[in-house]
Coordinates of C-alpha atoms in Angstrom, one line a residue:
M186 CA 14.1 18.0 9.8
L187 CA 12.0 15.6 8.3
R188 CA 13.3 13.5 5.1
V189 CA 11.5 15.6 2.7
A190 CA 14.0 17.2 0.5
A191 CA 14.6 13.9 -1.4
V192 CA 11.1 13.3 -2.1
T193 CA 10.5 17.0 -3.1
A194 CA 13.2 17.0 -5.3
A195 CA 11.9 14.1 -7.2
L196 CA 8.3 15.5 -7.4
G197 CA 9.7 18.7 -8.5
G198 CA 11.4 16.8 -11.4
A199 CA 8.1 15.1 -12.3
A200 CA 6.3 18.1 -12.3
V201 CA 8.7 20.1 -14.8
L202 CA 8.3 17.2 -17.2
A203 CA 4.2 17.4 -16.7
A204 CA 4.0 21.3 -17.9
C205 CA 3.9 21.5 -21.5
D206 CA 3.4 24.4 -24.0
R207 CA 0.2 24.8 -25.6
P208 CA 1.0 24.4 -29.5
G209 CA -0.9 27.3 -31.2
G210 CA -2.2 28.8 -28.2
P211 CA -1.8 32.0 -26.1
P212 CA 1.6 32.0 -24.4
K213 CA 1.8 30.5 -21.2
P214 CA 2.1 32.8 -18.0
S215 CA 5.3 33.2 -16.1
F216 CA 5.6 31.4 -12.5
K217 CA 7.8 31.4 -10.0
A218 CA 6.5 27.9 -8.7
T219 CA 6.8 25.1 -11.3
D220 CA 4.0 25.1 -14.0
V221 CA 2.2 21.9 -13.9
T222 CA -0.7 22.9 -16.2
G223 CA -2.0 19.9 -18.0
A224 CA -0.9 17.0 -15.7
D225 CA -3.1 14.2 -15.5
Y226 CA -3.3 14.0 -11.9
G227 CA -4.7 16.1 -8.8
K228 CA -8.2 16.2 -10.6
T229 CA -10.1 15.0 -7.6
L230 CA -10.4 15.3 -3.6
A231 CA -13.0 13.7 -1.4
L232 CA -12.8 14.3 2.3
T233 CA -14.4 16.2 5.2
D234 CA -13.6 19.6 6.7
H235 CA -12.5 20.2 10.3
T236 CA -16.4 21.6 10.5
G237 CA -17.7 18.0 9.6
A238 CA -19.0 19.1 6.0
P239 CA -18.0 16.7 3.1
R240 CA -15.9 18.5 0.7
S241 CA -15.0 17.9 -3.0
L242 CA -13.0 20.3 -5.5
A243 CA -16.1 21.4 -6.9
D244 CA -17.0 23.3 -3.8
F245 CA -13.9 25.6 -4.5
A246 CA -14.8 26.5 -8.0
G247 CA -13.9 30.2 -8.8
K248 CA -11.2 30.3 -6.0
V249 CA -7.7 29.5 -6.4
V250 CA -6.7 26.5 -3.9
V251 CA -3.8 26.2 -2.5
L252 CA -3.5 22.3 -1.1
F253 CA -0.5 21.0 1.5
F254 CA -0.5 17.4 2.8
G255 CA 0.8 17.1 6.6
F256 CA -0.1 16.7 10.4
T257 CA -0.5 18.8 13.4
Q258 CA 2.4 17.2 15.3
C259 CA 4.9 18.1 12.3
P260 CA 7.7 20.1 14.2
D261 CA 8.7 22.5 11.2
V262 CA 7.9 22.1 7.3
C263 CA 3.6 22.3 8.3
P264 CA 4.0 25.1 10.6
T265 CA 6.2 27.0 8.2
T266 CA 4.2 26.2 5.2
L267 CA 0.9 27.5 6.8
A268 CA 2.8 30.6 8.1
T269 CA 4.2 31.3 5.0
M270 CA 0.4 30.8 3.5
S271 CA -0.5 33.5 6.2
D272 CA 1.7 35.9 5.1
V273 CA 0.6 35.4 1.5
M274 CA -3.1 36.1 2.2
K275 CA -2.0 39.3 3.8
R276 CA 0.3 40.0 0.6
L277 CA -2.9 39.3 -1.2
G278 CA -5.1 42.0 0.4
P279 CA -8.7 42.2 -0.8
D280 CA -8.1 39.3 -3.3
S281 CA -7.6 36.8 -0.6
D282 CA -11.2 36.3 0.0
R283 CA -10.7 34.5 -3.5
V284 CA -8.0 32.0 -2.3
Q285 CA -8.6 29.0 -0.2
V286 CA -5.7 27.3 1.5
I287 CA -6.4 23.6 2.6
F288 CA -4.4 21.5 5.0
V289 CA -5.0 17.6 4.4
T290 CA -3.9 15.6 7.4
V291 CA -1.9 12.5 6.8
D292 CA -2.2 11.2 10.5
P293 CA -5.9 10.6 10.7
D294 CA -5.3 8.4 14.2
R295 CA -4.1 11.7 15.8
D296 CA -5.4 14.5 13.9
T297 CA -9.2 14.7 14.5
P298 CA -11.7 17.5 13.8
A299 CA -11.1 18.8 17.2
V300 CA -6.9 19.1 16.6
L301 CA -7.6 20.5 13.2
G302 CA -9.9 23.3 13.6
P303 CA -7.7 25.3 16.2
Y304 CA -4.5 24.4 14.2
V305 CA -5.5 25.7 10.9
T306 CA -7.5 28.8 12.1
A307 CA -4.6 29.6 14.0
F308 CA -2.8 30.9 11.3
D309 CA -5.8 32.1 9.3
P310 CA -9.5 31.8 10.3
R311 CA -10.4 31.0 6.6
F312 CA -7.7 28.1 6.3
L313 CA -9.6 24.5 6.1
A314 CA -8.3 21.5 7.3
L315 CA -9.7 18.0 5.9
Y316 CA -9.6 14.5 6.9
G317 CA -11.0 11.0 6.5
D318 CA -10.2 7.5 7.3
K319 CA -6.7 5.8 6.1
D320 CA -8.4 4.7 2.6
A321 CA -9.6 8.3 2.2
I322 CA -6.3 9.8 3.0
A323 CA -4.6 7.3 0.8
K324 CA -6.6 7.9 -2.3
A325 CA -6.1 11.8 -1.8
A326 CA -2.5 11.4 -1.7
R327 CA -2.3 9.1 -4.4
E328 CA -4.1 11.3 -6.8
F329 CA -1.9 14.3 -5.8
K330 CA 1.4 12.3 -6.0
V331 CA 2.2 12.9 -2.3
F332 CA 4.5 10.6 -0.3
Y333 CA 4.1 10.2 3.3
Q334 CA 5.1 7.2 5.9
K335 CA 5.1 6.7 9.7
V336 CA 8.4 6.7 11.2
P337 CA 8.7 5.2 14.6
G338 CA 10.0 7.6 17.6
K339 CA 12.5 7.0 20.3
T340 CA 9.7 5.4 22.7
E341 CA 7.1 2.8 22.3
G342 CA 3.9 3.9 20.4
T343 CA 5.2 7.4 19.4
Y344 CA 5.8 8.3 15.8
S345 CA 6.4 10.9 13.3
I346 CA 5.6 11.0 9.5
D347 CA 7.9 11.7 6.6
H348 CA 5.9 13.3 4.1
T349 CA 6.2 15.5 0.8
A350 CA 6.9 19.3 1.8
A351 CA 5.7 21.1 -1.3
S352 CA 2.3 22.3 -1.8
Y353 CA 0.1 22.6 -5.1
V354 CA -2.1 25.3 -6.3
L355 CA -5.1 24.6 -8.3
D356 CA -6.8 27.6 -10.5
G357 CA -10.2 29.1 -10.4
K358 CA -11.7 25.9 -12.6
S359 CA -10.3 23.4 -10.4
R360 CA -7.1 22.5 -12.7
L361 CA -3.9 21.4 -10.8
R362 CA -1.6 24.7 -12.4
L363 CA 1.5 25.0 -10.0
Y364 CA 3.9 22.8 -7.6
V365 CA 5.2 25.1 -5.0
R366 CA 8.6 24.2 -3.4
H367 CA 8.9 24.5 0.5
Q368 CA 11.6 26.7 -0.1
Q369 CA 9.3 29.4 -1.8
T370 CA 8.8 32.6 -0.1
G371 CA 5.5 34.5 0.5
E372 CA 6.2 37.0 -1.8
E373 CA 7.0 34.5 -4.6
I374 CA 4.0 32.6 -3.7
A375 CA 1.4 35.7 -3.6
A376 CA 2.8 36.9 -6.8
D377 CA 2.0 33.6 -8.7
L378 CA -1.5 33.4 -7.1
K379 CA -2.0 37.1 -8.4
V380 CA -1.2 36.0 -12.0
L381 CA -3.8 33.0 -11.3
L382 CA -6.5 35.4 -10.0
A383 CA -6.0 37.8 -13.0
G384 CA -6.9 34.7 -15.3
G385 CA -3.6 33.4 -16.2

């Protein structure tokens, strides 16, 4: 298992601090995930998708976006997360067409478009993978407070990557709303997305 638990816990704590009540406004909706509405990060994204199209958050306006950083050779956290999101899409039924799942690689050396496309679409043909050069990936990770670091493998030239195991959810106005822990179930995530799709 990648050493992601401590990172996830630390970021989850920060996310709790980022969420705040809106004085005088309507009551906040109740979520299973950590509510980070009003956070001052996760506002921009500029990368390229696995089909070669440049992408920004504005491209997904009107959709709820689930954003996860990982890499295709990840042995457990990444495929589990994508499998969970595949389950979420099934649970949402027709509403799933208003959700965009995005996988951002933190391994640009190995995760080429030719690798990324088949990887993410094997879980759901609507899933998108985003990539860029090392500087662009680092900028995106900083914007979403995502940690990642190469870890040397057992043989020369091999490596793995430790990285944040959680996902983020943005609403239809591209505002950061939820911090989803890796352990959350498809049922829980689908329930939260339904609230956002209903305007919560």
